[in-house]
Short mmCIF file of C-alpha atoms in Angstrom, two decimals:
data_model
loop_
_atom_site.label_atom_id
_atom_site.label_comp_id
_atom_site.label_asym_id
_atom_site.label_seq_id
_atom_site.Cartn_x
_atom_site.Cartn_y
_atom_site.Cartn_z
CA UNK A 86 19.46 -67.32 -20.30
CA UNK A 87 15.89 -66.33 -19.82
CA UNK A 88 15.82 -65.69 -15.80
CA UNK A 89 12.13 -65.97 -15.45
CA UNK A 90 11.22 -68.49 -13.10
CA UNK A 91 9.37 -71.32 -15.03
CA UNK A 92 9.55 -73.95 -12.39
CA UNK A 93 9.14 -74.01 -8.76
CA UNK A 94 10.87 -75.95 -6.01
CA UNK A 95 8.13 -76.19 -3.50
CA UNK A 96 5.62 -77.19 -6.46
CA UNK A 97 6.93 -80.59 -5.41
CA UNK A 98 7.38 -80.51 -1.78
CA UNK A 99 5.30 -83.55 -1.04
CA UNK A 100 7.57 -83.68 1.79
CA UNK A 101 7.52 -86.69 4.18
CA UNK A 102 4.08 -88.25 3.92
CA UNK A 103 3.86 -89.28 0.27
CA UNK A 104 4.44 -93.07 0.56
CA UNK A 105 3.90 -94.32 3.78
CA UNK A 106 2.07 -95.01 6.84
CA UNK A 107 3.44 -94.43 10.58
CA UNK A 108 2.93 -97.13 12.83
CA UNK A 109 3.11 -97.69 16.38
CA UNK A 110 3.20 -101.19 17.76
CA UNK A 111 1.13 -101.11 20.79
CA UNK A 112 2.59 -104.46 22.35
CA UNK A 113 5.77 -102.76 22.53
CA UNK A 114 4.40 -99.49 24.81
CA UNK A 115 6.15 -99.64 28.22
CA UNK A 116 4.82 -97.76 31.17
CA UNK A 117 6.83 -94.61 30.48
CA UNK A 118 5.31 -94.10 26.99
CA UNK A 119 8.18 -94.97 25.10
CA UNK A 120 7.39 -96.08 21.75
CA UNK A 121 9.00 -97.71 18.97
CA UNK A 122 8.52 -96.00 15.57
CA UNK A 123 8.19 -98.17 12.55
CA UNK A 124 6.76 -97.80 9.06
CA UNK A 125 4.12 -100.79 8.45
CA UNK A 126 2.43 -101.63 5.27
CA UNK A 127 -0.55 -103.42 4.36
CA UNK A 128 -1.02 -104.60 0.81
CA UNK A 129 -3.96 -102.92 -0.76
CA UNK A 130 -4.08 -99.84 1.15
CA UNK A 131 -4.95 -96.56 -0.32
CA UNK A 132 -3.89 -93.28 1.09
CA UNK A 133 -4.00 -89.62 -0.42
CA UNK A 134 -1.66 -86.43 0.41
CA UNK A 135 -3.16 -82.95 -0.17
CA UNK A 136 -0.43 -79.99 0.53
CA UNK A 137 -0.91 -76.44 -0.32
CA UNK A 138 2.17 -74.06 -0.40
CA UNK A 139 2.04 -70.36 -0.37
CA UNK A 140 5.35 -69.14 -1.74
CA UNK A 141 7.38 -66.10 -3.06
CA UNK A 142 9.83 -66.25 -5.77
CA UNK A 143 12.68 -64.05 -6.55
CA UNK A 144 15.04 -64.04 -9.40
CA UNK A 145 18.42 -62.25 -9.00
CA UNK A 146 16.95 -60.40 -6.01
CA UNK A 147 13.67 -59.16 -7.92
CA UNK A 148 10.28 -60.48 -7.13
CA UNK A 149 9.05 -62.79 -9.81
CA UNK A 150 5.79 -63.99 -8.66
CA UNK A 151 3.86 -65.15 -5.59
CA UNK A 152 1.97 -68.43 -5.74
CA UNK A 153 -0.77 -70.84 -4.47
CA UNK A 154 0.44 -74.22 -5.18
CA UNK A 155 -1.52 -77.46 -4.34
CA UNK A 156 -0.01 -80.87 -4.49
CA UNK A 157 -2.01 -84.02 -4.47
CA UNK A 158 -0.78 -87.47 -4.13
CA UNK A 159 -2.76 -90.79 -4.28
CA UNK A 160 -0.91 -94.01 -3.65
CA UNK A 161 -1.37 -97.76 -3.35
CA UNK A 162 0.59 -100.35 -1.48
CA UNK A 163 0.68 -103.02 -4.17
CA UNK A 164 3.21 -105.26 -2.41
CA UNK A 165 4.75 -105.84 1.07
CA UNK A 166 7.97 -108.04 1.33
CA UNK A 167 9.29 -110.44 4.07
CA UNK A 168 11.33 -107.44 5.18
CA UNK A 169 8.29 -105.37 5.77
CA UNK A 170 9.11 -102.89 2.80
CA UNK A 171 6.13 -101.44 1.11
CA UNK A 172 5.97 -100.85 -2.61
CA UNK A 173 4.07 -97.75 -3.53
CA UNK A 174 2.59 -96.88 -6.64
CA UNK A 175 1.83 -93.35 -6.52
CA UNK A 176 0.34 -90.55 -8.98
CA UNK A 177 1.58 -86.90 -8.23
CA UNK A 178 -0.31 -83.99 -9.36
CA UNK A 179 0.63 -80.34 -8.71
CA UNK A 180 -1.39 -77.22 -10.01
CA UNK A 181 -0.15 -73.56 -9.49
CA UNK A 182 -2.06 -70.41 -9.56
CA UNK A 183 0.32 -67.28 -9.76
CA UNK A 184 -2.26 -64.74 -9.35
CA UNK A 185 -4.63 -66.37 -6.79
CA UNK A 186 -7.42 -69.03 -7.25
CA UNK A 187 -9.56 -66.92 -9.52
CA UNK A 188 -13.15 -65.44 -8.68
CA UNK A 189 -14.75 -68.60 -8.31
CA UNK A 190 -11.62 -70.29 -6.51
CA UNK A 191 -11.67 -73.18 -8.90
CA UNK A 192 -8.26 -75.04 -9.27
CA UNK A 193 -7.28 -76.60 -12.42
CA UNK A 194 -6.15 -80.30 -12.52
CA UNK A 195 -2.25 -80.10 -13.46
CA UNK A 196 0.55 -82.44 -14.66
CA UNK A 197 0.40 -85.60 -13.64
CA UNK A 198 3.49 -87.86 -12.74
CA UNK A 199 3.76 -91.57 -11.99
CA UNK A 200 6.47 -93.06 -9.47
CA UNK A 201 7.03 -96.50 -8.03
CA UNK A 202 9.32 -97.24 -5.08
CA UNK A 203 10.02 -99.48 -2.17
CA UNK A 204 10.32 -97.79 1.55
CA UNK A 205 11.57 -99.94 4.49
CA UNK A 206 10.23 -99.82 8.21
CA UNK A 207 12.80 -96.92 9.19
CA UNK A 208 11.75 -94.73 6.24
CA UNK A 209 14.40 -95.33 3.62
CA UNK A 210 13.61 -95.03 -0.06
CA UNK A 211 14.74 -97.47 -2.71
CA UNK A 212 13.65 -95.54 -6.01
CA UNK A 213 15.33 -95.34 -9.64
CA UNK A 214 16.61 -92.29 -11.01
CA UNK A 215 13.68 -92.14 -13.64
CA UNK A 216 11.52 -90.94 -10.94
CA UNK A 217 11.29 -87.25 -9.71
CA UNK A 218 8.89 -87.74 -7.14
CA UNK A 219 8.64 -87.63 -4.16
CA UNK A 220 10.99 -84.61 -3.53
CA UNK A 221 11.92 -85.08 0.21
CA UNK A 222 13.34 -88.56 0.58
CA UNK A 223 14.46 -90.52 3.69
CA UNK A 224 12.58 -88.23 5.81
CA UNK A 225 11.57 -89.37 8.51
CA UNK A 226 14.45 -91.59 9.16
CA UNK A 227 13.05 -93.28 12.32
CA UNK A 228 15.43 -94.10 15.30
CA UNK A 229 16.60 -97.81 16.34
CA UNK A 230 15.31 -97.44 19.65
CA UNK A 231 12.14 -96.35 21.43
CA UNK A 232 11.36 -92.82 21.94
CA UNK A 233 9.36 -90.60 24.46
CA UNK A 234 8.49 -86.88 24.61
CA UNK A 235 11.83 -84.90 24.69
CA UNK A 236 13.89 -87.50 22.86
CA UNK A 237 16.02 -86.55 19.78
CA UNK A 238 17.73 -88.29 17.11
CA UNK A 239 19.31 -87.44 13.77
CA UNK A 240 19.16 -89.02 10.21
CA UNK A 241 20.44 -88.45 6.73
CA UNK A 242 18.06 -87.42 3.75
CA UNK A 243 18.18 -85.69 0.64
CA UNK A 244 15.72 -83.39 -1.69
CA UNK A 245 15.31 -84.67 -5.42
CA UNK A 246 14.46 -81.80 -7.57
CA UNK A 247 12.94 -81.67 -11.09
CA UNK A 248 15.20 -79.22 -12.92
CA UNK A 249 14.31 -80.38 -16.43
CA UNK A 250 12.29 -77.12 -17.78
CA UNK A 251 14.83 -74.69 -16.34
CA UNK A 252 18.29 -76.38 -16.66
CA UNK A 253 17.85 -79.43 -18.73
CA UNK A 254 18.73 -82.13 -16.06
CA UNK A 255 17.68 -85.53 -17.15
CA UNK A 256 17.87 -86.74 -13.65
CA UNK A 257 16.61 -85.49 -10.13
CA UNK A 258 19.08 -82.85 -8.73
CA UNK A 259 19.95 -84.27 -5.39
CA UNK A 260 20.71 -81.78 -2.34
CA UNK A 261 21.80 -84.06 0.70
CA UNK A 262 21.07 -83.00 4.29
CA UNK A 263 21.07 -84.22 7.78
CA UNK A 264 17.66 -83.55 9.63
CA UNK A 265 17.36 -83.22 13.49
CA UNK A 266 14.27 -84.93 14.97
CA UNK A 267 12.51 -84.27 18.09
CA UNK A 268 9.64 -85.78 19.76
CA UNK A 269 7.69 -82.46 21.22
CA UNK A 270 4.74 -83.60 23.31
CA UNK A 271 1.29 -85.20 23.07
CA UNK A 272 -1.63 -83.05 21.81
CA UNK A 273 -5.43 -83.51 21.57
CA UNK A 274 -6.80 -82.69 17.79
CA UNK A 275 -9.27 -83.45 15.06
CA UNK A 276 -8.51 -86.30 12.63
CA UNK A 277 -8.17 -85.14 9.12
CA UNK A 278 -9.86 -88.34 7.84
CA UNK A 279 -13.21 -87.59 10.01
CA UNK A 280 -13.12 -84.01 10.68
CA UNK A 281 -14.85 -84.93 13.86
CA UNK A 282 -13.11 -87.76 15.74
CA UNK A 283 -10.98 -86.56 18.61
CA UNK A 284 -7.47 -88.07 18.71
CA UNK A 285 -4.22 -87.60 20.69
CA UNK A 286 -1.33 -86.95 18.31
CA UNK A 287 2.37 -87.40 19.07
CA UNK A 288 4.01 -84.13 17.90
CA UNK A 289 7.22 -84.14 16.09
CA UNK A 290 9.90 -81.61 14.97
CA UNK A 291 11.90 -82.02 11.97
CA UNK A 292 14.54 -79.34 11.08
CA UNK A 293 17.23 -79.47 8.50
CA UNK A 294 19.75 -76.96 6.59
CA UNK A 295 20.88 -77.02 3.06
CA UNK A 296 24.38 -76.24 2.06
CA UNK A 297 25.56 -77.98 -1.13
CA UNK A 298 28.05 -77.24 -3.78
CA UNK A 299 27.01 -79.46 -7.01
CA UNK A 300 30.13 -81.05 -8.91
CA UNK A 301 30.88 -79.23 -12.00
CA UNK A 302 30.20 -81.20 -15.27
CA UNK A 303 33.23 -81.77 -17.52
CA UNK A 304 33.95 -78.65 -19.93
CA UNK A 305 31.02 -76.84 -18.40
CA UNK A 306 31.74 -73.86 -20.92
CA UNK A 307 30.74 -75.95 -23.81
CA UNK A 308 27.06 -76.67 -22.28
CA UNK A 309 24.33 -74.58 -23.97
CA UNK A 310 22.26 -74.62 -20.61
CA UNK A 311 22.70 -73.18 -17.18
CA UNK A 312 22.95 -75.39 -14.55
CA UNK A 313 22.72 -75.20 -10.68
CA UNK A 314 26.13 -74.96 -8.85
CA UNK A 315 25.33 -74.03 -5.16
CA UNK A 316 21.93 -74.71 -3.09
CA UNK A 317 21.28 -73.44 0.36
CA UNK A 318 18.28 -73.14 2.39
CA UNK A 319 16.33 -74.54 5.26
CA UNK A 320 13.04 -76.38 6.36
CA UNK A 321 11.34 -76.39 9.59
CA UNK A 322 8.45 -78.92 9.90
CA UNK A 323 6.04 -79.90 12.29
CA UNK A 324 4.26 -83.46 12.04
CA UNK A 325 0.90 -84.67 13.96
CA UNK A 326 1.29 -88.31 14.20
CA UNK A 327 -1.71 -90.41 14.90
CA UNK A 328 -0.04 -92.86 17.12
CA UNK A 329 -3.60 -94.83 17.65
CA UNK A 330 -4.22 -95.35 13.66
CA UNK A 331 -0.53 -95.51 12.81
CA UNK A 332 0.35 -92.57 10.39
CA UNK A 333 0.85 -88.87 9.98
CA UNK A 334 -2.25 -87.13 10.06
CA UNK A 335 -1.13 -83.33 9.07
CA UNK A 336 1.87 -81.33 9.20
CA UNK A 337 3.06 -77.88 8.55
CA UNK A 338 6.51 -76.62 7.12
CA UNK A 339 8.40 -73.25 6.90
CA UNK A 340 11.32 -73.10 4.21
CA UNK A 341 13.73 -71.22 2.10
CA UNK A 342 15.73 -72.45 -0.85
CA UNK A 343 18.18 -70.45 -2.63
CA UNK A 344 19.62 -71.84 -5.91
CA UNK A 345 22.91 -70.22 -7.90
CA UNK A 346 23.65 -71.09 -11.13
CA UNK A 347 26.96 -71.28 -13.38
CA UNK A 348 25.98 -68.19 -15.34
CA UNK A 349 25.32 -66.28 -11.92
CA UNK A 350 21.53 -66.15 -11.59
CA UNK A 351 19.90 -66.63 -8.18
CA UNK A 352 16.55 -68.40 -7.76
CA UNK A 353 15.01 -67.56 -4.27
CA UNK A 354 12.08 -69.61 -2.92
CA UNK A 355 10.52 -68.93 0.61
CA UNK A 356 7.11 -69.95 1.99
CA UNK A 357 4.81 -71.95 4.22
CA UNK A 358 3.15 -75.30 3.52
CA UNK A 359 0.73 -77.40 5.09
CA UNK A 360 -0.56 -81.04 4.36
CA UNK A 361 -3.27 -83.59 5.20
CA UNK A 362 -3.01 -87.35 5.01
CA UNK A 363 -6.20 -89.47 4.61
CA UNK A 364 -7.02 -92.92 3.62
CA UNK A 365 -9.47 -93.62 0.76
CA UNK A 366 -11.47 -96.59 -0.88
CA UNK A 367 -11.33 -97.24 -4.65
CA UNK A 368 -14.53 -96.01 -6.21
CA UNK A 369 -14.27 -97.87 -9.45
CA UNK A 370 -15.42 -101.32 -8.41
CA UNK A 371 -18.09 -103.41 -10.02
CA UNK A 372 -19.97 -103.18 -6.47
CA UNK A 373 -19.82 -99.26 -6.69
CA UNK A 374 -20.98 -99.02 -10.22
CA UNK A 375 -23.95 -101.45 -9.96
CA UNK A 376 -24.95 -99.30 -6.96
CA UNK A 377 -24.49 -95.91 -8.62
CA UNK A 378 -26.36 -97.00 -11.48
CA UNK A 379 -29.30 -97.90 -9.57
CA UNK A 380 -29.33 -94.76 -7.69
CA UNK A 381 -29.28 -92.84 -11.14
CA UNK A 382 -32.38 -95.07 -12.12
CA UNK A 383 -33.95 -94.41 -8.70
CA UNK A 384 -33.31 -90.57 -9.07
CA UNK A 385 -34.99 -90.75 -12.61
CA UNK A 386 -31.78 -89.05 -14.14
CA UNK A 387 -32.07 -88.53 -17.55
CA UNK A 388 -28.99 -88.54 -20.10
CA UNK A 389 -26.65 -89.62 -17.28
CA UNK A 390 -24.23 -92.74 -17.72
CA UNK A 391 -21.92 -94.02 -15.11
CA UNK A 392 -18.59 -96.07 -16.06
CA UNK A 393 -15.41 -96.93 -14.43
CA UNK A 394 -11.76 -96.35 -15.66
CA UNK A 395 -8.51 -96.55 -14.21
CA UNK A 396 -8.65 -92.62 -12.89
CA UNK A 397 -12.12 -93.39 -10.98
CA UNK A 398 -15.76 -93.83 -11.28
CA UNK A 399 -17.15 -91.47 -13.61
CA UNK A 400 -20.76 -90.19 -13.77
CA UNK A 401 -21.52 -88.48 -17.17
CA UNK A 402 -23.80 -85.83 -17.80
CA UNK A 403 -24.90 -85.70 -21.51
CA UNK A 404 -26.61 -82.85 -23.39
CA UNK A 405 -25.98 -80.93 -20.24
CA UNK A 406 -28.00 -77.49 -20.57
CA UNK A 407 -26.39 -73.93 -20.25
CA UNK A 408 -27.86 -70.48 -21.19
CA UNK A 409 -26.80 -70.07 -25.03
CA UNK A 410 -23.00 -69.98 -25.88
CA UNK A 411 -22.46 -69.50 -21.96
CA UNK A 412 -21.53 -71.46 -19.18
CA UNK A 413 -24.55 -70.58 -17.00
CA UNK A 414 -26.11 -73.65 -15.95
CA UNK A 415 -30.04 -73.83 -16.46
CA UNK A 416 -32.31 -74.33 -13.38
CA UNK A 417 -33.05 -77.90 -14.96
CA UNK A 418 -29.75 -79.05 -14.80
CA UNK A 419 -28.82 -77.60 -11.30
CA UNK A 420 -31.67 -79.75 -10.13
CA UNK A 421 -30.03 -82.42 -11.80
CA UNK A 422 -26.68 -81.68 -9.94
CA UNK A 423 -28.58 -81.71 -6.87
CA UNK A 424 -29.45 -85.39 -7.28
CA UNK A 425 -26.10 -86.44 -8.25
CA UNK A 426 -24.87 -84.74 -5.09
CA UNK A 427 -26.49 -87.31 -2.99
CA UNK A 428 -24.65 -89.98 -4.99
CA UNK A 429 -21.32 -88.68 -4.45
CA UNK A 430 -21.86 -87.67 -0.75
CA UNK A 431 -21.38 -91.50 -0.11
CA UNK A 432 -17.77 -91.40 -1.32
CA UNK A 433 -14.77 -89.16 0.32
CA UNK A 434 -12.79 -89.15 -2.59
CA UNK A 435 -11.54 -85.99 -4.57
CA UNK A 436 -13.46 -84.95 -7.41
CA UNK A 437 -12.53 -84.14 -11.25
CA UNK A 438 -14.94 -82.16 -13.25
CA UNK A 439 -14.04 -82.42 -16.79
CA UNK A 440 -15.76 -80.47 -19.66
CA UNK A 441 -16.41 -81.48 -23.13
CA UNK A 442 -18.09 -79.70 -26.09
CA UNK A 443 -19.73 -80.67 -29.51
CA UNK A 444 -17.63 -79.69 -32.68
CA UNK A 445 -18.87 -76.08 -33.14
CA UNK A 446 -16.78 -72.99 -33.64
CA UNK A 447 -13.00 -72.94 -33.45
CA UNK A 448 -10.65 -75.45 -31.47
CA UNK A 449 -9.71 -72.46 -29.17
CA UNK A 450 -13.62 -71.31 -28.48
CA UNK A 451 -14.32 -74.95 -27.95
CA UNK A 452 -11.56 -75.23 -25.30
CA UNK A 453 -12.22 -71.97 -23.60
CA UNK A 454 -15.91 -72.96 -23.23
CA UNK A 455 -15.21 -76.49 -22.04
CA UNK A 456 -13.10 -75.29 -19.15
CA UNK A 457 -15.77 -72.45 -18.31
CA UNK A 458 -18.44 -75.21 -18.22
CA UNK A 459 -16.48 -77.52 -15.66
CA UNK A 460 -15.67 -74.46 -13.66
CA UNK A 461 -19.27 -73.73 -13.55
CA UNK A 462 -20.44 -76.99 -12.48
CA UNK A 463 -17.60 -77.30 -9.80
CA UNK A 464 -18.37 -73.83 -8.44
CA UNK A 465 -21.99 -75.03 -8.01
CA UNK A 466 -20.99 -78.27 -6.32
CA UNK A 467 -18.80 -76.22 -4.08
CA UNK A 468 -21.35 -73.87 -3.18
CA UNK A 469 -23.63 -76.88 -2.43
CA UNK A 470 -20.79 -78.14 0.27
CA UNK A 471 -20.10 -81.21 -1.69
CA UNK A 472 -16.43 -80.37 -1.52
CA UNK A 473 -14.32 -77.72 -0.71
CA UNK A 474 -11.97 -76.23 -3.56
CA UNK A 475 -9.14 -78.16 -2.35
CA UNK A 476 -10.62 -81.21 -3.16
CA UNK A 477 -12.21 -80.72 -6.46
CA UNK A 478 -10.32 -80.01 -9.93
CA UNK A 479 -11.35 -78.94 -13.13
CA UNK A 480 -10.21 -79.93 -16.78
CA UNK A 481 -11.44 -78.85 -20.19
CA UNK A 482 -11.14 -81.03 -23.22
CA UNK A 483 -12.77 -78.82 -26.00
CA UNK A 484 -14.22 -81.01 -28.74
CA UNK A 485 -11.17 -83.34 -28.67
CA UNK A 486 -12.78 -86.42 -26.96
CA UNK A 487 -16.24 -87.04 -28.65
CA UNK A 488 -18.11 -90.03 -27.46
CA UNK A 489 -20.50 -89.69 -30.53
CA UNK A 490 -20.42 -88.57 -34.10
CA UNK A 491 -21.00 -84.56 -34.68
CA UNK A 492 -22.66 -85.09 -37.66
CA UNK A 493 -25.88 -85.50 -36.23
CA UNK A 494 -27.84 -83.48 -33.67
CA UNK A 495 -28.16 -86.59 -31.40
CA UNK A 496 -24.52 -87.18 -31.44
CA UNK A 497 -23.65 -83.45 -30.61
CA UNK A 498 -26.05 -83.59 -27.67
CA UNK A 499 -24.01 -86.64 -26.33
CA UNK A 500 -20.72 -84.93 -27.06
CA UNK A 501 -21.74 -81.59 -25.13
CA UNK A 502 -21.19 -83.01 -21.54
CA UNK A 503 -19.61 -82.72 -17.92
CA UNK A 504 -18.24 -85.60 -16.41
CA UNK A 505 -17.69 -85.93 -12.70
CA UNK A 506 -14.88 -88.40 -11.61
CA UNK A 507 -14.57 -89.67 -8.15
CA UNK A 508 -10.72 -90.13 -8.24
CA UNK A 509 -9.21 -93.30 -7.35
CA UNK A 510 -5.63 -91.90 -8.28
#
């Protein structure tokens, strides 16, 4: 077996916040500050989780690689039933850079996973085995009674790992645990949503250990693929809970997971994570489309079109000009981006910058050039302060997605474009 670690346990550690909102019913507050913790969902709500993981991976005792992993979740509450369960429709994206973020600090938009699941008031999931996300489930498992600082409780949960690439598991590999919760204290801080608004957070501790021996398949010696037989480890997490707003604001985590396989290989993952949870409004609405089109007209932006799709609201810059055969933006295009920045500032959603080329040269050269040009636009917008690198991603499509014929100069000019999508998912 090739023992190179081609998967990452913590790539998918979107942890406890992926699907829901904490809510504290203020009518239930008592004079001694006891609180009844319950999930509460509202149909039509949208939220985003952004998690950054820094981990070290060892294989058979030797360092394999270190990585910065960015996990992004966008979720929509599409239904709430009579038992106050919320139905989450979520898109999970993960991107990993094993050698750092690069000279420009640009993150590539990674592989997407769709997931749909119910979650009840106490935090328990109802999710099919066809879905591999989220990884950590039934955390938090909320207590039956009201709690105050100093109180503790326990709840069962499990991690559901995606091992399809390494071990050919067709369903999530589930590792059970019992978590211990402690309501630590109340603490003043700044909201992840506004970055300015002062809040009082309820700080919660969540700790659990992993010790699980997987049942052996029938006739394991006949299998062509290796598979995990033992999982050990721990997770120590701290949650800053916004009681007034009724949701998690941010969290931190320290973790270690060791997996041993049937063929005697050992995978060791150790690292830290932090994440923020924010609400967002859909950008791809008829109202926003009309408003942005009007701004494009008022700003006299040439070769710029606007459209909406399932992914979000897209501003397309056609015939974008770079120095010959390079990704260096001409000054005229920088000025155009300055104007577009004013439009983007009215949204707080993440951005996806997509590069496209005309059909010229090899497919490989077109792909590389499209990626470099998307990075160049993203880098310019980051330096302008439009978004930081953790809220802006890039993709390159080469010449694979033309919007006009490459048989004419006019068509090639349209295809040579960069698209800025204000992400809804």
